[in-house]
Amino acid sequence: MKKKAKVSLTIDQRIKRRNFISFGVFGAMGAAAYGGWKWLYNAPQEVPGVTAGTRAPLRRALNKTELFFRRLTFNENHLVKTYPVEMAVKTVRHNEDIGSDSTIDFDQWKLEVIKNNGQKLYVDLDQIKALPKTDLVFDFKCVEGWDQIQHWGGLLMRDFVRHFGLDEETSLDYMGLTTPDKQYYVGLDMPSAMHPQTLLAYEMNGKPLPPQHGKPLRLIIPVKYGIKNLKRIGSMTFSNQRPPDYWAEQGYDYYSGL
Ligand SMILES: Nc1nc2c(c(=O)[nH]1)N[C@H]1C(S)=C(S)[C@@H](COP(=O)(O)O)O[C@H]1N2
Ligand SMILES: [Mo]
């Protein structure tokens, strides 16, 4: 039987070997990190425009987050907390007016609804006011960090949809709203748009909407941050793809749910 050659390394040799191994591992990790970065960097951008220029894998992760929260926290029967009307502020905070600061002829205003078959439906304010009004007092929250208990009144989106026969439209995944001049626009997942507290509001503190708060008609969607509460609605669309969204294009969360 042949005796196995004894491999004995000097201390020096051992140190060299360790160094060699650790540099090897370090280098491999570096290469992997570089490879990962290259992969991400070269990955295509997700649907250009809809969400701010994010690489597809990152946006996919963010979209997964949206789905996770939608499934976990969204329940159409879960109502946002409401307050007694006396608690509503008298001086309602005013934020930005992108798309609703120009003048329009309010007497000529009609809400334009673009149906699935391409037909357009035009609804004026009197038709909306003729339907049952719902008052809502809730804590309005802006992503910029302020909130206020506010009092809004109008037609429930659900009632609007039912009355005007838009069931086919609302079986799609998203609703899009834009101002008449198309300068401000939001996309809403349909369950949030159809939430039992989502309002097409035409009153604030029991009076017609002042121009800076969305005259003649604005969205009040308590399950979302302020950014989605579009003032001065011009048109309404429906789709299975995410509609363009002003703040999502600037990198804000598309879902913006509470
Ligand atoms: N047309 C339009 N709607 C809009 C905005 C806007 O700039 N233009 N800003 C949004 C934001 S960020 C908030 S917080 C609320 C503020 O509504 P308010 O001005 O009535 O307080 O409106 C939302 N709706
Ligand atoms: Mo906001």
mmCIF file of C-alpha atoms and ligand atoms in Angstrom:
data_model
loop_
_atom_site.group_PDB
_atom_site.id
_atom_site.type_symbol
_atom_site.label_atom_id
_atom_site.label_comp_id
_atom_site.label_asym_id
_atom_site.label_seq_id
_atom_site.Cartn_x
_atom_site.Cartn_y
_atom_site.Cartn_z
ATOM 1 C CA MET A 1 0.000 0.000 0.000
ATOM 2 C CA LYS A 2 1.322 3.327 -0.997
ATOM 3 C CA LYS A 3 1.486 5.903 1.686
ATOM 4 C CA LYS A 4 -0.415 9.068 0.924
ATOM 5 C CA ALA A 5 1.946 11.967 0.458
ATOM 6 C CA LYS A 6 1.660 14.277 3.361
ATOM 7 C CA VAL A 7 0.677 17.722 2.247
ATOM 8 C CA SER A 8 1.948 20.116 4.704
ATOM 9 C CA LEU A 9 1.891 23.777 3.951
ATOM 10 C CA THR A 10 4.047 26.346 5.536
ATOM 11 C CA ILE A 11 2.306 29.233 7.328
ATOM 12 C CA ASP A 12 3.283 31.449 4.454
ATOM 13 C CA GLN A 13 1.713 29.178 1.917
ATOM 14 C CA ARG A 14 -1.491 29.004 3.955
ATOM 15 C CA ILE A 15 -1.810 32.741 4.158
ATOM 16 C CA LYS A 16 -1.274 32.973 0.426
ATOM 17 C CA ARG A 17 -3.929 30.381 -0.186
ATOM 18 C CA ARG A 18 -6.478 32.130 2.058
ATOM 19 C CA ASN A 19 -5.819 35.399 0.373
ATOM 20 C CA PHE A 20 -6.195 33.777 -2.971
ATOM 21 C CA ILE A 21 -9.547 32.227 -1.971
ATOM 22 C CA SER A 22 -10.959 35.371 -0.388
ATOM 23 C CA PHE A 23 -9.965 37.508 -3.326
ATOM 24 C CA GLY A 24 -11.561 34.935 -5.586
ATOM 25 C CA VAL A 25 -14.824 35.049 -3.654
ATOM 26 C CA PHE A 26 -14.722 38.820 -3.485
ATOM 27 C CA GLY A 27 -14.143 39.028 -7.200
ATOM 28 C CA ALA A 28 -16.952 36.585 -7.972
ATOM 29 C CA MET A 29 -19.344 38.621 -5.833
ATOM 30 C CA GLY A 30 -18.282 41.770 -7.553
ATOM 31 C CA ALA A 31 -18.809 40.208 -10.958
ATOM 32 C CA ALA A 32 -22.262 38.985 -9.898
ATOM 33 C CA ALA A 33 -23.201 42.424 -8.621
ATOM 34 C CA TYR A 34 -21.950 44.009 -11.813
ATOM 35 C CA GLY A 35 -23.856 41.414 -13.854
ATOM 36 C CA GLY A 36 -27.024 42.111 -11.862
ATOM 37 C CA TRP A 37 -26.644 45.813 -12.333
ATOM 38 C CA LYS A 38 -26.044 45.371 -16.073
ATOM 39 C CA TRP A 39 -29.131 43.167 -16.278
ATOM 40 C CA LEU A 40 -31.236 45.797 -14.527
ATOM 41 C CA TYR A 41 -29.673 48.663 -16.445
ATOM 42 C CA ASN A 42 -30.233 47.006 -19.817
ATOM 43 C CA ALA A 43 -33.743 45.858 -18.935
ATOM 44 C CA PRO A 44 -36.451 47.655 -20.881
ATOM 45 C CA GLN A 45 -38.405 50.470 -19.312
ATOM 46 C CA GLU A 46 -41.921 49.613 -18.248
ATOM 47 C CA VAL A 47 -44.795 50.995 -20.359
ATOM 48 C CA PRO A 48 -43.151 54.308 -21.170
ATOM 49 C CA GLY A 49 -44.977 57.217 -19.668
ATOM 50 C CA VAL A 50 -47.468 55.487 -17.417
ATOM 51 C CA THR A 51 -45.105 55.172 -14.515
ATOM 52 C CA ALA A 52 -41.941 57.231 -14.223
ATOM 53 C CA GLY A 53 -38.970 55.722 -16.106
ATOM 54 C CA THR A 54 -38.383 52.646 -14.011
ATOM 55 C CA ARG A 55 -36.661 49.535 -15.312
ATOM 56 C CA ALA A 56 -39.181 46.779 -15.886
ATOM 57 C CA PRO A 57 -37.958 44.387 -13.146
ATOM 58 C CA LEU A 58 -38.133 47.135 -10.514
ATOM 59 C CA ARG A 59 -41.548 48.262 -11.646
ATOM 60 C CA ARG A 60 -42.695 44.645 -11.686
ATOM 61 C CA ALA A 61 -41.690 44.421 -8.052
ATOM 62 C CA LEU A 62 -43.601 47.620 -7.287
ATOM 63 C CA ASN A 63 -46.638 46.352 -9.165
ATOM 64 C CA LYS A 64 -46.468 43.154 -7.114
ATOM 65 C CA THR A 65 -46.532 45.336 -4.013
ATOM 66 C CA GLU A 66 -49.676 46.981 -5.328
ATOM 67 C CA LEU A 67 -51.324 43.600 -5.898
ATOM 68 C CA PHE A 68 -50.248 42.420 -2.471
ATOM 69 C CA PHE A 69 -51.782 45.441 -0.761
ATOM 70 C CA ARG A 70 -54.888 45.323 -2.904
ATOM 71 C CA ARG A 71 -55.492 41.724 -1.901
ATOM 72 C CA LEU A 72 -54.485 42.148 1.688
ATOM 73 C CA THR A 73 -55.968 45.481 2.671
ATOM 74 C CA PHE A 74 -58.634 46.338 0.145
ATOM 75 C CA ASN A 75 -62.119 45.211 0.980
ATOM 76 C CA GLU A 76 -64.992 46.967 -0.705
ATOM 77 C CA ASN A 77 -67.088 46.529 2.405
ATOM 78 C CA HIS A 78 -64.484 48.154 4.570
ATOM 79 C CA LEU A 79 -65.611 51.737 4.993
ATOM 80 C CA VAL A 80 -63.331 54.677 5.644
ATOM 81 C CA LYS A 81 -64.005 56.272 9.031
ATOM 82 C CA THR A 82 -66.544 59.093 8.914
ATOM 83 C CA TYR A 83 -67.146 61.949 11.367
ATOM 84 C CA PRO A 84 -70.041 64.077 12.599
ATOM 85 C CA VAL A 85 -70.573 67.018 10.259
ATOM 86 C CA GLU A 86 -69.727 69.527 13.039
ATOM 87 C CA MET A 87 -66.171 68.231 12.967
ATOM 88 C CA ALA A 88 -65.624 69.265 9.348
ATOM 89 C CA VAL A 89 -63.322 72.254 8.836
ATOM 90 C CA LYS A 90 -64.905 75.502 7.663
ATOM 91 C CA THR A 91 -61.754 76.636 5.857
ATOM 92 C CA VAL A 92 -60.896 73.843 3.487
ATOM 93 C CA ARG A 93 -57.280 73.696 2.538
ATOM 94 C CA HIS A 94 -56.564 74.419 -1.106
ATOM 95 C CA ASN A 95 -53.777 72.629 -2.928
ATOM 96 C CA GLU A 96 -52.664 72.730 -6.559
ATOM 97 C CA ASP A 97 -54.921 73.367 -9.556
ATOM 98 C CA ILE A 98 -53.141 71.710 -12.453
ATOM 99 C CA GLY A 99 -55.679 71.467 -15.269
ATOM 100 C CA SER A 100 -58.416 73.289 -13.397
ATOM 101 C CA ASP A 101 -57.168 76.851 -13.068
ATOM 102 C CA SER A 102 -58.197 78.089 -16.502
ATOM 103 C CA THR A 103 -61.696 79.408 -17.089
ATOM 104 C CA ILE A 104 -64.312 77.298 -18.774
ATOM 105 C CA ASP A 105 -67.937 77.992 -19.554
ATOM 106 C CA PHE A 106 -69.617 76.236 -16.644
ATOM 107 C CA ASP A 107 -73.026 76.438 -18.320
ATOM 108 C CA GLN A 108 -71.695 74.468 -21.257
ATOM 109 C CA TRP A 109 -69.860 71.897 -19.140
ATOM 110 C CA LYS A 110 -70.814 68.259 -19.540
ATOM 111 C CA LEU A 111 -69.111 65.157 -18.260
ATOM 112 C CA GLU A 112 -67.877 63.147 -21.242
ATOM 113 C CA VAL A 113 -68.023 59.372 -20.768
ATOM 114 C CA ILE A 114 -66.278 57.265 -23.385
ATOM 115 C CA LYS A 115 -67.990 53.919 -23.607
ATOM 116 C CA ASN A 116 -66.567 50.550 -24.667
ATOM 117 C CA ASN A 117 -68.276 50.659 -28.040
ATOM 118 C CA GLY A 118 -66.616 54.002 -28.740
ATOM 119 C CA GLN A 119 -69.837 55.918 -28.222
ATOM 120 C CA LYS A 120 -69.729 58.989 -26.055
ATOM 121 C CA LEU A 121 -72.187 59.857 -23.367
ATOM 122 C CA TYR A 122 -72.563 63.464 -22.208
ATOM 123 C CA VAL A 123 -74.009 64.117 -18.772
ATOM 124 C CA ASP A 124 -74.755 67.585 -17.429
ATOM 125 C CA LEU A 125 -74.751 68.691 -13.815
ATOM 126 C CA ASP A 126 -78.550 68.803 -13.517
ATOM 127 C CA GLN A 127 -78.767 65.135 -14.478
ATOM 128 C CA ILE A 128 -76.219 64.326 -11.789
ATOM 129 C CA LYS A 129 -77.941 66.493 -9.164
ATOM 130 C CA ALA A 130 -81.288 64.870 -9.952
ATOM 131 C CA LEU A 131 -80.004 61.589 -8.515
ATOM 132 C CA PRO A 132 -79.792 60.922 -4.743
ATOM 133 C CA LYS A 133 -77.096 62.955 -2.996
ATOM 134 C CA THR A 134 -74.702 61.439 -0.488
ATOM 135 C CA ASP A 135 -72.855 63.488 2.132
ATOM 136 C CA LEU A 136 -69.471 62.342 3.343
ATOM 137 C CA VAL A 137 -67.369 63.704 6.218
ATOM 138 C CA PHE A 138 -63.952 62.080 6.341
ATOM 139 C CA ASP A 139 -60.261 62.732 6.886
ATOM 140 C CA PHE A 140 -58.820 63.890 3.562
ATOM 141 C CA LYS A 141 -55.115 63.038 3.325
ATOM 142 C CA CYS A 142 -52.525 64.573 1.023
ATOM 143 C CA VAL A 143 -49.211 62.788 0.371
ATOM 144 C CA GLU A 144 -47.453 66.029 1.250
ATOM 145 C CA GLY A 145 -48.286 65.327 4.860
ATOM 146 C CA TRP A 146 -51.425 67.253 5.759
ATOM 147 C CA ASP A 147 -54.915 66.021 6.461
ATOM 148 C CA GLN A 148 -58.245 67.608 7.292
ATOM 149 C CA ILE A 149 -61.712 66.450 8.194
ATOM 150 C CA GLN A 150 -63.764 67.698 5.264
ATOM 151 C CA HIS A 151 -67.393 67.588 4.227
ATOM 152 C CA TRP A 152 -68.273 66.733 0.620
ATOM 153 C CA GLY A 153 -71.561 65.959 -1.096
ATOM 154 C CA GLY A 154 -72.454 64.420 -4.418
ATOM 155 C CA LEU A 155 -73.467 61.373 -6.350
ATOM 156 C CA LEU A 156 -71.936 58.018 -5.449
ATOM 157 C CA MET A 157 -69.872 56.730 -8.368
ATOM 158 C CA ARG A 158 -71.675 53.424 -7.942
ATOM 159 C CA ASP A 159 -75.057 55.087 -8.415
ATOM 160 C CA PHE A 160 -73.773 57.037 -11.399
ATOM 161 C CA VAL A 161 -72.567 53.854 -13.084
ATOM 162 C CA ARG A 162 -75.798 52.005 -12.368
ATOM 163 C CA HIS A 163 -78.011 54.854 -13.552
ATOM 164 C CA PHE A 164 -76.150 55.408 -16.812
ATOM 165 C CA GLY A 165 -75.770 51.701 -17.618
ATOM 166 C CA LEU A 166 -71.992 51.487 -17.449
ATOM 167 C CA ASP A 167 -71.768 47.951 -16.063
ATOM 168 C CA GLU A 168 -69.867 46.639 -19.051
ATOM 169 C CA GLU A 169 -67.398 49.505 -18.759
ATOM 170 C CA THR A 170 -66.855 48.990 -15.046
ATOM 171 C CA SER A 171 -66.171 45.284 -15.555
ATOM 172 C CA LEU A 172 -62.784 46.453 -16.899
ATOM 173 C CA ASP A 173 -59.791 46.896 -14.584
ATOM 174 C CA TYR A 174 -59.315 50.667 -14.604
ATOM 175 C CA MET A 175 -61.113 53.975 -14.806
ATOM 176 C CA GLY A 176 -59.341 57.062 -16.132
ATOM 177 C CA LEU A 177 -60.372 60.652 -15.374
ATOM 178 C CA THR A 178 -58.995 63.833 -16.921
ATOM 179 C CA THR A 179 -59.621 67.564 -16.621
ATOM 180 C CA PRO A 180 -61.334 69.215 -19.626
ATOM 181 C CA ASP A 181 -57.949 70.584 -20.807
ATOM 182 C CA LYS A 182 -56.246 67.153 -20.264
ATOM 183 C CA GLN A 183 -53.552 68.762 -18.095
ATOM 184 C CA TYR A 184 -54.292 66.641 -15.003
ATOM 185 C CA TYR A 185 -55.323 63.018 -15.180
ATOM 186 C CA VAL A 186 -55.577 60.031 -12.870
ATOM 187 C CA GLY A 187 -55.947 56.286 -13.219
ATOM 188 C CA LEU A 188 -57.964 54.322 -10.679
ATOM 189 C CA ASP A 189 -58.213 50.593 -10.139
ATOM 190 C CA MET A 190 -61.873 49.732 -10.606
ATOM 191 C CA PRO A 191 -62.517 48.330 -7.093
ATOM 192 C CA SER A 192 -61.436 51.687 -5.616
ATOM 193 C CA ALA A 193 -63.497 53.660 -8.144
ATOM 194 C CA MET A 194 -66.511 51.505 -7.256
ATOM 195 C CA HIS A 195 -65.916 51.674 -3.504
ATOM 196 C CA PRO A 196 -69.187 52.589 -1.729
ATOM 197 C CA GLN A 197 -67.764 55.952 -0.564
ATOM 198 C CA THR A 198 -66.357 57.175 -3.883
ATOM 199 C CA LEU A 199 -68.189 60.337 -4.898
ATOM 200 C CA LEU A 200 -68.684 62.525 -7.926
ATOM 201 C CA ALA A 201 -68.804 65.577 -5.681
ATOM 202 C CA TYR A 202 -70.534 68.850 -6.535
ATOM 203 C CA GLU A 203 -70.818 70.254 -3.002
ATOM 204 C CA MET A 204 -68.376 71.242 -0.276
ATOM 205 C CA ASN A 205 -69.754 72.143 3.170
ATOM 206 C CA GLY A 206 -73.262 71.944 1.709
ATOM 207 C CA LYS A 207 -72.631 74.525 -1.034
ATOM 208 C CA PRO A 208 -71.730 74.211 -4.736
ATOM 209 C CA LEU A 209 -68.006 73.585 -5.249
ATOM 210 C CA PRO A 210 -65.888 76.734 -5.381
ATOM 211 C CA PRO A 211 -63.714 76.936 -8.537
ATOM 212 C CA GLN A 212 -60.474 76.199 -6.654
ATOM 213 C CA HIS A 213 -61.967 73.014 -5.218
ATOM 214 C CA GLY A 214 -63.043 71.518 -8.522
ATOM 215 C CA LYS A 215 -66.133 73.296 -9.810
ATOM 216 C CA PRO A 216 -68.376 71.959 -11.249
ATOM 217 C CA LEU A 217 -67.603 68.298 -10.442
ATOM 218 C CA ARG A 218 -64.655 66.585 -8.778
ATOM 219 C CA LEU A 219 -63.721 63.158 -7.592
ATOM 220 C CA ILE A 220 -63.723 62.381 -3.877
ATOM 221 C CA ILE A 221 -62.181 58.987 -3.313
ATOM 222 C CA PRO A 222 -61.539 58.455 0.413
ATOM 223 C CA VAL A 223 -59.612 55.196 -0.080
ATOM 224 C CA LYS A 224 -56.880 57.166 -1.874
ATOM 225 C CA TYR A 225 -54.501 60.020 -1.172
ATOM 226 C CA GLY A 226 -55.406 63.532 -2.324
ATOM 227 C CA ILE A 227 -53.507 63.241 -5.618
ATOM 228 C CA LYS A 228 -56.182 60.888 -6.990
ATOM 229 C CA ASN A 229 -59.067 63.219 -6.034
ATOM 230 C CA LEU A 230 -59.170 64.951 -9.417
ATOM 231 C CA LYS A 231 -60.762 68.388 -9.496
ATOM 232 C CA ARG A 232 -62.895 69.539 -12.420
ATOM 233 C CA ILE A 233 -63.607 66.296 -14.230
ATOM 234 C CA GLY A 234 -63.819 66.566 -18.013
ATOM 235 C CA SER A 235 -63.895 62.993 -19.198
ATOM 236 C CA MET A 236 -64.089 59.423 -17.984
ATOM 237 C CA THR A 237 -62.595 56.384 -19.731
ATOM 238 C CA PHE A 238 -62.366 52.647 -19.010
ATOM 239 C CA SER A 239 -59.615 50.146 -19.825
ATOM 240 C CA ASN A 240 -57.773 47.023 -18.820
ATOM 241 C CA GLN A 241 -54.458 48.875 -18.999
ATOM 242 C CA ARG A 242 -53.459 51.480 -16.486
ATOM 243 C CA PRO A 243 -54.602 54.875 -17.743
ATOM 244 C CA PRO A 244 -52.024 57.682 -17.707
ATOM 245 C CA ASP A 245 -51.607 59.231 -14.264
ATOM 246 C CA TYR A 246 -50.055 62.650 -13.735
ATOM 247 C CA TRP A 247 -48.224 61.932 -10.476
ATOM 248 C CA ALA A 248 -47.327 58.334 -11.318
ATOM 249 C CA GLU A 249 -45.438 59.786 -14.297
ATOM 250 C CA GLN A 250 -43.448 61.822 -11.765
ATOM 251 C CA GLY A 251 -42.605 58.652 -9.853
ATOM 252 C CA TYR A 252 -45.351 58.626 -7.223
ATOM 253 C CA ASP A 253 -47.016 55.343 -6.352
ATOM 254 C CA TYR A 254 -49.660 54.550 -8.975
ATOM 255 C CA TYR A 255 -52.010 52.893 -6.497
ATOM 256 C CA SER A 256 -51.696 55.624 -3.826
ATOM 257 C CA GLY A 257 -54.109 53.785 -1.562
ATOM 258 C CA LEU A 258 -54.697 54.371 2.119
HETATM 259 N N1 LIG B 1 -57.288 69.102 -11.479
HETATM 260 C C1 LIG B 1 -56.542 68.906 -10.384
HETATM 261 N N2 LIG B 1 -57.001 68.089 -9.417
HETATM 262 C C2 LIG B 1 -56.254 67.869 -8.317
HETATM 263 C C3 LIG B 1 -54.979 68.458 -8.153
HETATM 264 C C4 LIG B 1 -54.523 69.290 -9.201
HETATM 265 O O1 LIG B 1 -53.408 69.854 -9.175
HETATM 266 N N3 LIG B 1 -55.335 69.504 -10.298
HETATM 267 N N4 LIG B 1 -54.233 68.208 -7.015
HETATM 268 C C5 LIG B 1 -54.588 67.028 -6.222
HETATM 269 C C6 LIG B 1 -53.993 67.036 -4.898
HETATM 270 S S1 LIG B 1 -52.356 66.692 -4.783
HETATM 271 C C7 LIG B 1 -54.729 67.236 -3.764
HETATM 272 S S2 LIG B 1 -54.059 67.086 -2.210
HETATM 273 C C8 LIG B 1 -56.144 67.629 -3.856
HETATM 274 C C9 LIG B 1 -56.358 68.927 -3.122
HETATM 275 O O2 LIG B 1 -57.687 69.354 -3.252
HETATM 276 P P1 LIG B 1 -58.085 70.780 -2.699
HETATM 277 O O3 LIG B 1 -57.323 71.814 -3.469
HETATM 278 O O4 LIG B 1 -59.553 70.863 -2.852
HETATM 279 O O5 LIG B 1 -57.626 70.776 -1.263
HETATM 280 O O6 LIG B 1 -56.583 67.792 -5.190
HETATM 281 C C10 LIG B 1 -56.082 66.854 -6.096
HETATM 282 N N5 LIG B 1 -56.753 67.058 -7.356
HETATM 283 MO MO MO B 2 -51.901 66.252 -2.598
#
